[in-house]
Short mmCIF file of C-alpha atoms in Angstrom, two decimals:
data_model
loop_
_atom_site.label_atom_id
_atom_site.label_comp_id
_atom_site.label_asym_id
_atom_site.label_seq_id
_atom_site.Cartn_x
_atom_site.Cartn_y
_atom_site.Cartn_z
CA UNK A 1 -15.74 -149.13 -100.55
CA UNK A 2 -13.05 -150.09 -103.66
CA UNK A 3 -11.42 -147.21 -104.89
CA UNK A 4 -11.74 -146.47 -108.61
CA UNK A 5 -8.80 -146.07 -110.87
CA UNK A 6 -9.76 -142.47 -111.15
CA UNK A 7 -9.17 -141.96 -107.14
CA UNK A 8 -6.06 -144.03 -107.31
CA UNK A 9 -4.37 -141.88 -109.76
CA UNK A 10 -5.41 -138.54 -108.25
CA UNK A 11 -4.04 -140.12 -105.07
CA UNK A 12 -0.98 -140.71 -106.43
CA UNK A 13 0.25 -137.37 -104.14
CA UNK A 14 0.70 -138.58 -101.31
CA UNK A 15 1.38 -136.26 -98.16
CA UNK A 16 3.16 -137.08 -95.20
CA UNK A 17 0.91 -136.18 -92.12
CA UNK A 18 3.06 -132.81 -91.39
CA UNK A 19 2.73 -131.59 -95.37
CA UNK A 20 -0.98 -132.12 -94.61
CA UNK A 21 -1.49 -130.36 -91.52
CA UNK A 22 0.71 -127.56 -92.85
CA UNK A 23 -1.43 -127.14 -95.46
CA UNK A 24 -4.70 -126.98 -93.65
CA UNK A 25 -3.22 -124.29 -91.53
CA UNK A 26 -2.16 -121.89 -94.37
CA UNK A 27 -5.47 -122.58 -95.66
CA UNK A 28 -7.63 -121.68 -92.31
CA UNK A 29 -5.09 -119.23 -91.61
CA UNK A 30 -5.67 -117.25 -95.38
CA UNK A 31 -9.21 -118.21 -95.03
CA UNK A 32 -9.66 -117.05 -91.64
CA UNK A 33 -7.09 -114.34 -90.24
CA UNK A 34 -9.65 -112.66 -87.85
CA UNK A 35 -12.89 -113.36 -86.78
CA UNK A 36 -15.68 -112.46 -84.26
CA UNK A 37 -16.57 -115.99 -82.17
CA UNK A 38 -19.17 -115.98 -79.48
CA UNK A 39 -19.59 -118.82 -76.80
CA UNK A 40 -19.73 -120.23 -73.59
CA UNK A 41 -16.44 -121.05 -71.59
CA UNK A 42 -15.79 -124.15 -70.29
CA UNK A 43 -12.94 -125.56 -68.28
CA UNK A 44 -10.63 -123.02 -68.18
CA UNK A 45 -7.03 -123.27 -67.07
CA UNK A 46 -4.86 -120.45 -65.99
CA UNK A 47 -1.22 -121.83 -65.28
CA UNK A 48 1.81 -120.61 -63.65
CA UNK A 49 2.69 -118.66 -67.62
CA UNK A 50 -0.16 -116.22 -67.12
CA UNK A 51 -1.91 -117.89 -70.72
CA UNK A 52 -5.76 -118.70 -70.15
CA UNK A 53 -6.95 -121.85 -72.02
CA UNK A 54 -10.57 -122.97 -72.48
CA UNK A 55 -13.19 -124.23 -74.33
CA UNK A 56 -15.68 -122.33 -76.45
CA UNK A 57 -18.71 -124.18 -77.12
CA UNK A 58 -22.80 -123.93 -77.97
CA UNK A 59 -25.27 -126.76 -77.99
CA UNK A 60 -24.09 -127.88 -81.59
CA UNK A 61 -19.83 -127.64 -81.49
CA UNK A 62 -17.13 -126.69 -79.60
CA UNK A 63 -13.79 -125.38 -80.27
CA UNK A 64 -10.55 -124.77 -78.13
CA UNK A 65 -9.16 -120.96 -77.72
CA UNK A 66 -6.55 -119.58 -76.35
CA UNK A 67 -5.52 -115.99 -74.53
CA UNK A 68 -2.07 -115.52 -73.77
CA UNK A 69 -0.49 -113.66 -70.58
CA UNK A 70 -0.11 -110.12 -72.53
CA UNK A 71 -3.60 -109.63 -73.66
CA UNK A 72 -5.14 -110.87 -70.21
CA UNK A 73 -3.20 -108.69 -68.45
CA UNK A 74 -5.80 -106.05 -70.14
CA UNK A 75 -9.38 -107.18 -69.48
CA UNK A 76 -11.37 -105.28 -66.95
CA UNK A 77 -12.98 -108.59 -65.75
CA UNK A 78 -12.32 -111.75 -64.55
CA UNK A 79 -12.60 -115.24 -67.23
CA UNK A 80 -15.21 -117.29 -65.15
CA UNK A 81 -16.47 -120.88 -66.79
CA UNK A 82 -20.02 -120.63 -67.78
CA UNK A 83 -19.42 -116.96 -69.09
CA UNK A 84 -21.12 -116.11 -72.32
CA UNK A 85 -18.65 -114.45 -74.52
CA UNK A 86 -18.29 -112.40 -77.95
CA UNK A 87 -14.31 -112.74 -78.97
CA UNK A 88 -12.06 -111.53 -81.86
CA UNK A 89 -9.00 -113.37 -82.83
CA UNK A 90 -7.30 -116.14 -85.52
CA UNK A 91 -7.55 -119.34 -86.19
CA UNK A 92 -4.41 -121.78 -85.87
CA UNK A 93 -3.58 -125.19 -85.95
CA UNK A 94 -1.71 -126.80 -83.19
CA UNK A 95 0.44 -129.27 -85.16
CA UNK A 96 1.98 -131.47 -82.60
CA UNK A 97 -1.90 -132.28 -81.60
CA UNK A 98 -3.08 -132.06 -85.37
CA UNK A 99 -5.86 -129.89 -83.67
CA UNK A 100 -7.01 -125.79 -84.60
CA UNK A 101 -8.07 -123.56 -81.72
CA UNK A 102 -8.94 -119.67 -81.78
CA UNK A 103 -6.05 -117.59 -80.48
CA UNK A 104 -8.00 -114.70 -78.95
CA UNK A 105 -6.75 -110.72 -79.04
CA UNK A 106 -9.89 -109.36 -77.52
CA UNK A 107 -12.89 -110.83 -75.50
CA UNK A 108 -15.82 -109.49 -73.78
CA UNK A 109 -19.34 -110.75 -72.26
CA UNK A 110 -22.16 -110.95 -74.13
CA UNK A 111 -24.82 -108.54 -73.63
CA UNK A 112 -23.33 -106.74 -70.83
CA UNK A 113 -19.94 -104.61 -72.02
CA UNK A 114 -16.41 -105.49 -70.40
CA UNK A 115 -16.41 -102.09 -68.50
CA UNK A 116 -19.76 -103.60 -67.02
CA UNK A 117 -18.61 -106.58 -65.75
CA UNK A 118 -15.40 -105.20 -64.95
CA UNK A 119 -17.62 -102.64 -62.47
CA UNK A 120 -19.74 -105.39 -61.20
CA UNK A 121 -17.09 -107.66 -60.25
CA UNK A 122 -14.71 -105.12 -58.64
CA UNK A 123 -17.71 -103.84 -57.27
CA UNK A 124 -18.36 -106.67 -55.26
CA UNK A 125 -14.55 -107.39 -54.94
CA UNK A 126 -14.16 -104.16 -52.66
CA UNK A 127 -17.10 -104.49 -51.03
CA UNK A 128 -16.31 -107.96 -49.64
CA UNK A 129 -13.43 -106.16 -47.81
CA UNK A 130 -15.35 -103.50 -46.46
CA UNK A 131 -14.71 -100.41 -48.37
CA UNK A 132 -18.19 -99.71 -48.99
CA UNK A 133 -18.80 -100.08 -45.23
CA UNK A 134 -20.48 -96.63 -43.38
CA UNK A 135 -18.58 -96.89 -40.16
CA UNK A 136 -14.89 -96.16 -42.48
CA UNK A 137 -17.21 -92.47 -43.27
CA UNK A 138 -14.98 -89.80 -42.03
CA UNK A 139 -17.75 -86.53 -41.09
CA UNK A 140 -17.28 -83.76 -43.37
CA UNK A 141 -16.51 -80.51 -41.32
CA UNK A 142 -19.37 -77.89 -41.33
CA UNK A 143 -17.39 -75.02 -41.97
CA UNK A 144 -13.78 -76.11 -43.51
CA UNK A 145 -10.95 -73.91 -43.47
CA UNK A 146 -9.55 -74.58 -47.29
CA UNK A 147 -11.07 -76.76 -50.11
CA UNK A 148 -9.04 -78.94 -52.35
CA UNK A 149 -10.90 -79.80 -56.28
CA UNK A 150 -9.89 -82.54 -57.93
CA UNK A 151 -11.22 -82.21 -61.11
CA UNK A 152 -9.64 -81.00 -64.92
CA UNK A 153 -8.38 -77.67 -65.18
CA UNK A 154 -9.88 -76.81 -68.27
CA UNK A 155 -13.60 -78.45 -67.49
CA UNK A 156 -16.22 -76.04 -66.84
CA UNK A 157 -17.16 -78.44 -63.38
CA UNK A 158 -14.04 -76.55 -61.73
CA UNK A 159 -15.33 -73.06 -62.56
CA UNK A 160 -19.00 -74.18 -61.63
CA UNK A 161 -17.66 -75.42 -58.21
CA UNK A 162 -15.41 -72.12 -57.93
CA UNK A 163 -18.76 -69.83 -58.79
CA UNK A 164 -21.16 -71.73 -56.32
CA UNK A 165 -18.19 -71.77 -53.48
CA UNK A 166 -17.71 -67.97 -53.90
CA UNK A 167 -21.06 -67.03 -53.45
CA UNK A 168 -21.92 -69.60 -51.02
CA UNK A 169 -18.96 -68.24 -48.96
CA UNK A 170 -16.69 -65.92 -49.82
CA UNK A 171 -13.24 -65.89 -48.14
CA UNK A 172 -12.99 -69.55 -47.91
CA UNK A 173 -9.63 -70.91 -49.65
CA UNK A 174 -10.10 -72.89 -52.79
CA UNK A 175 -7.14 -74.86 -53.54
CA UNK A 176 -7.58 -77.18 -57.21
CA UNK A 177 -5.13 -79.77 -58.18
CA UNK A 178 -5.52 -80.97 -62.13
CA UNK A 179 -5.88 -84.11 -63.01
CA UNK A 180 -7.14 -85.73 -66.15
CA UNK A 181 -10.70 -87.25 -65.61
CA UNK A 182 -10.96 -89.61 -68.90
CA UNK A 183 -7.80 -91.24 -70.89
CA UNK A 184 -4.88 -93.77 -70.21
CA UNK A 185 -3.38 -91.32 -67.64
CA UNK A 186 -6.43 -90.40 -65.55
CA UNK A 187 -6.04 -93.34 -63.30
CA UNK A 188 -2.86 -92.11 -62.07
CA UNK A 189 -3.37 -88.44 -62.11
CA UNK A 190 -6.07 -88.68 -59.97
CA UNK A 191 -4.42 -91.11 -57.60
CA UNK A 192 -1.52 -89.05 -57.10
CA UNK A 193 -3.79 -86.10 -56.83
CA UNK A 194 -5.45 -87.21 -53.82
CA UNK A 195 -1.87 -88.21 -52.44
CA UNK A 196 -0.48 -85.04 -52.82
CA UNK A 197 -3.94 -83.27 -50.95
CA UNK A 198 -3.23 -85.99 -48.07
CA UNK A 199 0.62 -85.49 -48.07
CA UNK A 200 0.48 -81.65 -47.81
CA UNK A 201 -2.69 -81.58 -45.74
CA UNK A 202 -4.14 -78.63 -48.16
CA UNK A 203 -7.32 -78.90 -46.85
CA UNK A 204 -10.48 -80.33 -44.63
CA UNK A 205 -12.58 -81.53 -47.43
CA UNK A 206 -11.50 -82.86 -51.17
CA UNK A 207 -13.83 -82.59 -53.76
CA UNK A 208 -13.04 -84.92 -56.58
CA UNK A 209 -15.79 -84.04 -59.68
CA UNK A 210 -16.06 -84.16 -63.59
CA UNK A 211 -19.10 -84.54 -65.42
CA UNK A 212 -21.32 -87.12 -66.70
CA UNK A 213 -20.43 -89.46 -69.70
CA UNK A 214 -20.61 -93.02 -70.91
CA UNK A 215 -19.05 -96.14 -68.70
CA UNK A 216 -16.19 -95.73 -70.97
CA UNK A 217 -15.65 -91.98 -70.30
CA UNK A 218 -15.74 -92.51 -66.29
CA UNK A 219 -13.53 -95.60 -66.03
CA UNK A 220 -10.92 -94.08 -63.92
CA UNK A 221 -13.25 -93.33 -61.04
CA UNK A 222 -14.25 -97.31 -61.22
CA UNK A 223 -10.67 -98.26 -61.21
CA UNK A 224 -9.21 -100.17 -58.10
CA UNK A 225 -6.35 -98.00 -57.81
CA UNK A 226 -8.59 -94.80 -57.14
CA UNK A 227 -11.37 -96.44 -54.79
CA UNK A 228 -8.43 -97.53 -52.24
CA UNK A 229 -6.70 -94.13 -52.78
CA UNK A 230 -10.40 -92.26 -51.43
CA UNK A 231 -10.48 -95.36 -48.72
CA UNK A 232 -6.48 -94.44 -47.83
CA UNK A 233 -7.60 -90.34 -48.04
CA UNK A 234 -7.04 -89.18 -44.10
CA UNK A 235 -9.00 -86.50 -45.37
CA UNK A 236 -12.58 -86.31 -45.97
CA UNK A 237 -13.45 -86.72 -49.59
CA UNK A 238 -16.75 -85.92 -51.48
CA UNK A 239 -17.60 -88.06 -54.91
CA UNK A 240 -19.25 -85.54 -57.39
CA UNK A 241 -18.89 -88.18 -60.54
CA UNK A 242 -20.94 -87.42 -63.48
CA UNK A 243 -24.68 -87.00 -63.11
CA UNK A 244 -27.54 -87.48 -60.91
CA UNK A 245 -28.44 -90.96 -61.93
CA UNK A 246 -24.36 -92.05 -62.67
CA UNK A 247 -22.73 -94.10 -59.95
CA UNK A 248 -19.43 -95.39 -59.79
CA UNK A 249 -16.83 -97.05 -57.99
CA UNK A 250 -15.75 -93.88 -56.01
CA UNK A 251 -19.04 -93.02 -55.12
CA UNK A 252 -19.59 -95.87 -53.22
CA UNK A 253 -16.04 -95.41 -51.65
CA UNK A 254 -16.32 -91.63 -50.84
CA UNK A 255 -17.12 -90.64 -47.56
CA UNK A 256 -19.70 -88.55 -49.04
CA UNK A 257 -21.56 -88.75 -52.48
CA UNK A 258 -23.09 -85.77 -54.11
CA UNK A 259 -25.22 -86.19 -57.33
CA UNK A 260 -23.25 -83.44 -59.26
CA UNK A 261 -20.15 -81.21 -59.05
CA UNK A 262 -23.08 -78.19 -57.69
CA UNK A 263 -24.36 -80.15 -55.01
CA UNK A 264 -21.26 -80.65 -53.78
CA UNK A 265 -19.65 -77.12 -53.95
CA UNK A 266 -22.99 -77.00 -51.83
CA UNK A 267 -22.37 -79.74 -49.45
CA UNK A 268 -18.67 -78.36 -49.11
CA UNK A 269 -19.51 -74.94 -47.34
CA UNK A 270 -22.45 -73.48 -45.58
CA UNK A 271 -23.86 -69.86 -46.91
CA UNK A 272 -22.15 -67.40 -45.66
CA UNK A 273 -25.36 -65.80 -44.52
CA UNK A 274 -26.90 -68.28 -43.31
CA UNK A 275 -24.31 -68.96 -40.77
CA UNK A 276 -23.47 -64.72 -39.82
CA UNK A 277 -27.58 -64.80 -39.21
CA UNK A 278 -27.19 -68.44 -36.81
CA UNK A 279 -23.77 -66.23 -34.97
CA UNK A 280 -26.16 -63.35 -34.20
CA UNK A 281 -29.51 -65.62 -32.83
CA UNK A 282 -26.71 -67.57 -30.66
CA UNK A 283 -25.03 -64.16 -29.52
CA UNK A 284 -28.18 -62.76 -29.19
CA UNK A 285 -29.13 -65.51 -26.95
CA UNK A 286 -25.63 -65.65 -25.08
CA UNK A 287 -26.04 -61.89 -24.43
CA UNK A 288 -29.43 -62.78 -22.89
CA UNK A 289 -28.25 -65.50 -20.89
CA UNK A 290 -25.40 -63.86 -19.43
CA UNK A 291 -27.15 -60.47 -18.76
CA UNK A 292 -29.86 -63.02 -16.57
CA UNK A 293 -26.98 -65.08 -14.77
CA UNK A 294 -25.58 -61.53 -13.72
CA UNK A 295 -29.18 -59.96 -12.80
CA UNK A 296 -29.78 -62.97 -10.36
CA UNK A 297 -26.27 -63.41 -9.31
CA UNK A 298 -26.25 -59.59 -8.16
CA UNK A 299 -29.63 -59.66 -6.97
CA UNK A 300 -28.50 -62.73 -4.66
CA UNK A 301 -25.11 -60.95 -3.75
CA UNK A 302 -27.71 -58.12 -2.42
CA UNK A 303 -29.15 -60.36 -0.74
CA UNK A 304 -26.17 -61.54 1.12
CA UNK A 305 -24.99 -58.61 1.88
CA UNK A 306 -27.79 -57.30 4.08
CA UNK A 307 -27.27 -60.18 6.57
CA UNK A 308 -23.71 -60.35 6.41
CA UNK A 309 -22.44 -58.69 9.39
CA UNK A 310 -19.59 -56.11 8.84
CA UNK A 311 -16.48 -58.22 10.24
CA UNK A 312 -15.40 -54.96 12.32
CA UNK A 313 -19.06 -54.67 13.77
CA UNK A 314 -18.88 -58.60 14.51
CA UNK A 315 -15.82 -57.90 16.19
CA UNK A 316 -16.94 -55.13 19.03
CA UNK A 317 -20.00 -57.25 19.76
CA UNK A 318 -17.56 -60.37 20.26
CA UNK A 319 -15.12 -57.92 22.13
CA UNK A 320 -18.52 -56.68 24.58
CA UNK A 321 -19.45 -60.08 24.91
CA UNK A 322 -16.47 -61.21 25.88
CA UNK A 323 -15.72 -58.37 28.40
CA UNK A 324 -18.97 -59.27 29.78
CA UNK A 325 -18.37 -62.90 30.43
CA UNK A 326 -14.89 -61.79 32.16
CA UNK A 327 -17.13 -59.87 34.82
CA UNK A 328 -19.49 -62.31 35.39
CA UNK A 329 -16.76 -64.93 35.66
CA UNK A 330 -15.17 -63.20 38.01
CA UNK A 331 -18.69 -62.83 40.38
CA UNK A 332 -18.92 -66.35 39.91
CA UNK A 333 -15.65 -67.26 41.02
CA UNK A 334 -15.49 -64.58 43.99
CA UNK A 335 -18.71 -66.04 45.25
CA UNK A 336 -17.79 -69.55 44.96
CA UNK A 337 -14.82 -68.57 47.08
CA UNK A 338 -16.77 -67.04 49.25
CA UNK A 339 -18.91 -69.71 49.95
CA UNK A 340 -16.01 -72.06 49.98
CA UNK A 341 -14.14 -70.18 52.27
CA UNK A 342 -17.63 -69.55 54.68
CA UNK A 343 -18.22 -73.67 54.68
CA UNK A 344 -14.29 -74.39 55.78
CA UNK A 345 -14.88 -72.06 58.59
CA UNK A 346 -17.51 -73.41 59.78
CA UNK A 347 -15.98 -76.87 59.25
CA UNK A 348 -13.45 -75.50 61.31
CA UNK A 349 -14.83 -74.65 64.42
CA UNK A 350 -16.65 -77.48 64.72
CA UNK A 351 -13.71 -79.84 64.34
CA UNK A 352 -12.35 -77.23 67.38
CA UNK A 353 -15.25 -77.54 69.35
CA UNK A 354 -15.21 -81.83 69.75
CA UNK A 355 -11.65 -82.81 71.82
CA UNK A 356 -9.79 -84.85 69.37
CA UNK A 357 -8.39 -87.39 71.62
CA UNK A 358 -12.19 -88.78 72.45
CA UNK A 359 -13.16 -88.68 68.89
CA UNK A 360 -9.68 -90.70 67.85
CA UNK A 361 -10.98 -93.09 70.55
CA UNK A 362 -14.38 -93.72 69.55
CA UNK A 363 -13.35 -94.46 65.81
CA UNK A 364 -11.06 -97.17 67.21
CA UNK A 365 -13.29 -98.99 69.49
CA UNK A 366 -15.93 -98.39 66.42
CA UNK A 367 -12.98 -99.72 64.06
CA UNK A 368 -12.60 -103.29 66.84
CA UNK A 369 -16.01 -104.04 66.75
CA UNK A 370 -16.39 -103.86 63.22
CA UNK A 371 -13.03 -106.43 62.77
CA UNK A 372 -15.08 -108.57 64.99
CA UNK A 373 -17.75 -108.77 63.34
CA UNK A 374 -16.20 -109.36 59.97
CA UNK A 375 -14.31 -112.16 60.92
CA UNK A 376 -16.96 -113.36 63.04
CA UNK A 377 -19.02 -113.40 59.59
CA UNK A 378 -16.23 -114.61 57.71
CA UNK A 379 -15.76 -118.06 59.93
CA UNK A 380 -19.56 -118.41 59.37
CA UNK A 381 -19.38 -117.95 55.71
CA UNK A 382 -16.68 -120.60 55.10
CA UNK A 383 -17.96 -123.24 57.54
CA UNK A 384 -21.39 -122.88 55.61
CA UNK A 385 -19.35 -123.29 51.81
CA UNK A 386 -17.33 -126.46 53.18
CA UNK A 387 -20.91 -128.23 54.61
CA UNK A 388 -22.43 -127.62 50.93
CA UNK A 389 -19.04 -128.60 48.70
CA UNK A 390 -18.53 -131.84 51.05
CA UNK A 391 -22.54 -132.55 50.56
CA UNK A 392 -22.11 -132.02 46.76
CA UNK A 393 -18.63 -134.10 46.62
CA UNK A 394 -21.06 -137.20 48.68
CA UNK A 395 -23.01 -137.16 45.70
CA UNK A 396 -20.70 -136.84 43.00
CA UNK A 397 -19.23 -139.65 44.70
CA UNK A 398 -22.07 -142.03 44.48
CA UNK A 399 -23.01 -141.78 41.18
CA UNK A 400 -18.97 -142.11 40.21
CA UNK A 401 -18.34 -144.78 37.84
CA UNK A 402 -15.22 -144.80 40.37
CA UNK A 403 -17.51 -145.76 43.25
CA UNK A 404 -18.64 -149.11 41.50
CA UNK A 405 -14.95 -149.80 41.16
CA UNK A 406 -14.58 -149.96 44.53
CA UNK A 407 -17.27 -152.08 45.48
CA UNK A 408 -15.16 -154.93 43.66
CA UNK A 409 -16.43 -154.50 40.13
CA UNK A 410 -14.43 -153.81 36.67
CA UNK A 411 -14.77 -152.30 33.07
CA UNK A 412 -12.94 -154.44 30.54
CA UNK A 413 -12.33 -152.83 26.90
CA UNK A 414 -11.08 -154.36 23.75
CA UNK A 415 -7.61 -153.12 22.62
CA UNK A 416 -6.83 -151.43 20.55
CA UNK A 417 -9.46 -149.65 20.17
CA UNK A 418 -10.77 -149.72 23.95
CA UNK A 419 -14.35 -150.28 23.50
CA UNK A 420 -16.54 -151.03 26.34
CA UNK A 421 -16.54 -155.23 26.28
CA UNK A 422 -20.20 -155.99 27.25
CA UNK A 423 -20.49 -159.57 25.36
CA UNK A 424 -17.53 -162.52 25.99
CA UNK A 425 -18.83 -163.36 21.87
CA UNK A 426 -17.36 -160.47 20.63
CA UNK A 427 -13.95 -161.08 21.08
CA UNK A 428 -11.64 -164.27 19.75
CA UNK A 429 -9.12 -166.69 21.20
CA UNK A 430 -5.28 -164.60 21.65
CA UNK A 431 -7.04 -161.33 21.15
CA UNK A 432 -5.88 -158.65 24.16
CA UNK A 433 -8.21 -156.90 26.40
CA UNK A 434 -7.60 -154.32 29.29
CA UNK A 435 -8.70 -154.78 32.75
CA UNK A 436 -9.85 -151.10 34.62
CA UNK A 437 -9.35 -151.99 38.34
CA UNK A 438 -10.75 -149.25 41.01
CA UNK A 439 -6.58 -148.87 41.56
CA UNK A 440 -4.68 -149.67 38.12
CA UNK A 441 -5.81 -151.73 34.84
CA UNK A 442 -4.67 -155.25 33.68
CA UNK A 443 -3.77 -155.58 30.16
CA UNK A 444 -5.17 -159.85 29.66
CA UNK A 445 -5.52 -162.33 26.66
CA UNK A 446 -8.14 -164.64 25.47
CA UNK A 447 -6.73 -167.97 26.22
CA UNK A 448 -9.86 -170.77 25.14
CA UNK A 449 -13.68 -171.03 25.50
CA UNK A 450 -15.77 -172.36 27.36
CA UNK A 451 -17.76 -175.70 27.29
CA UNK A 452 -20.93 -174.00 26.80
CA UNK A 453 -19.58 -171.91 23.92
CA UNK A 454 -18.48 -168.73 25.79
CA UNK A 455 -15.04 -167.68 25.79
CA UNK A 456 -12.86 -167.17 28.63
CA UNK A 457 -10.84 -164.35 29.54
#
């Protein structure tokens, strides 16, 4: 394409390529100070500064943006790529790069509000790490000796817990720290409120309530800092966040969640009555037991008693008894010494009546001819021992391998091992063999063979 005259001489201005961009960016800039964007982001960077760059783009265009470290710092979610968007910020040119990008104050995702993803993510976030998990639930006591409320001290939940406490049970201590519920400060009013319960150990159970109200109004009870200050609570803390149908962060980190601040003024303490009428059924029934354990421990003692003996009674009777045996052990032995003394008497005079020297006599010559016998017997005895060992040694001797000896023969066995040599073919020329003799052995060597093959030894 020729360029007329007329485009020549409006050209005739010409810019230098930094005039030009500078002008384009006053003119988006005036054009465009703030605006409302939505998009997808793609490849997003998050360096070591803090910034967050990306891409914003739909099926038609795309367009770089940019969020620095400050305004990051205060989103309640997590940039992902992929994310569909709805932003607010201004448009600049980058001049180095001759490019324009959206600088972004403000971003949420679209559809879904930031304080829903924001709940979703952290959500998941603590429930990965096992906040959420049921064997961290601490019991609740049954009957606790004080209560501490965590709630706002002008909100009508406190009074509502206070009323249905009271009446539930009376003289039961109520003890309420304030804390905001809603606001920029509630976050860390209500932390250190459950520190301070923990730290001063006010109480068995915390109740931490407020009423219902938008995502936005209960934000502090989905905040980080408070679920891991209920997780970090040594004592056992009830949720009562909003309404019935409301569910937050600290619910799901509570040890125990009740739907409103009512039910859990109820789940707190027991009635009153209701436990004074349980005390009386139980003492009632304690009475009973105990009234039948003594009944059948008396009626065995009773028992027992009428055949125990009286130990004095038991005594005499042993003391008879024994008095009795002492008389009759003393028959016993009188007549055993009786009889004793009748036998040696009698023993006595007949040993008188036969004359000793004759009876000495007989023993001896009975004592002789019983020495004569014995060794009589004895003689016999051996002589018949030495015919059967020398009979038994005759055949021993026969089938002796000793007994071949002697009738000229020998046993020859290889060295070193002194096997039994049975074939001349089984040993070689220079190899040593020993010689068993009936008297000594010959230690030989193989010298040559034979004509016919054999070897000699």
């Amino acid at each position: 394409m020729t360029p007329t005259d007329s485009n020549i001489s409006a050209a005739r201005n010409v810019y230098t390529v930094s005039a030009l961009t500078a002008q384009i960016r006053n003119l988006l800039e005036k054009n465009y100070p703030f605006v409302w964007i939505s998009g997808e982001i793609s490849n997003l960077r998050v360096p070591a500064s803090g910034h967050c760059y990306f891409t914003l783009k739909d099926k038609d265009a795309q367009i770089q943006a940019v969020m620095f470290k400050g305004q990051a710092r205060n989103l309640k979610f997590d940039l992902e790529d992929g994310m569909q968007v709805t932003g607010f910020g201004r448009i600049s040119v980058y001049a180095p790069r001759g490019s324009y990008q959206i600088i972004l104050e403000y971003i949420e995702p679209s559809g879904a509000g930031a304080l829903q993803a924001a709940f979703e993510q952290l959500k998941q976030k603590l429930s990965e790490e096992g906040l959420f998990d049921e064997k961290y639930k601490k019991p609740v006591p049954f009957l606790p000796a004080a209560v501490v409320v965590i709630s706002s001290a002008t909100g009508s939940v406190v009074h509502d817990i206070i009323r249905i406490m009271s009446r539930r049970f009376a003289n039961i201590p109520i003890r309420v720290i304030a804390a905001a519920v809603q606001g920029d400060t509630a976050e860390a009013e209500i932390v250190s409120a459950i520190e301070m319960a923990n730290r001063h150990k006010a109480a068995d159970v915390i109740i931490l309530a407020r009423g219902g109200g938008s995502l936005e109004d209960l934000a502090a009870f989905n905040s980080e800092a408070v679920a891991r200050a209920i997780f970090a609570s040594e004592i056992p803390l009830i949720s009562a966040v909003g309404h019935e149908t409301d569910y937050t962060i600290a619910d799901f980190t509570a040890d125990l969640r009740a739907p409103t601040p009512s039910a859990a003024a109820e789940l707190a303490v027991p009635v009153k009555q209701d436990v004074s009428y349980t005390l009386q059924v139980l003492t009632r029934r304690l009475q009973g037991a105990i009234v039948r354990q003594v009944r059948d421990l008396r009626q065995n003692t009773q028992k027992l008693t009428r055949r125990l003996v009286h130990p004095r009674q038991r005594m005499d009777d042993l003391r008879i008894r024994m008095d009795e045996l002492h008389a009759r052990l003393a028959q016993a032995m009188n007549r055993i010494a009786a009889n004793r003394r009748e036998r040696l008497c009698w023993r006595h005079d007949r040993l008188m009546a036969v004359p000793l020297a004759s009876r000495v006599s007989a023993l001896a010559d009975r004592h002789q001819n019983l020495d004569r016998r014995l060794k009589s017997a004895g003689k016999t005895l051996i002589q018949e021992k030495r015919a059967r060992l020398e009979s038994a040694c005759g055949r021993m001797h026969a089938l002796s391998p000793l007994a071949v000896l002697d009738r000229g023969y020998s046993i020859t066995r290889v060295l070193p091992d002194k096997t039994v040599l049975t074939d001349a073919a089984a040993v070689a020329p220079g190899q040593k063999v020993e010689v068993i003799l009936a008297k000594g052995m010959l230690t030989c060597r193989i010298e040559r063979k034979n004509d016919n093959g054999k070897k000699d030894v």
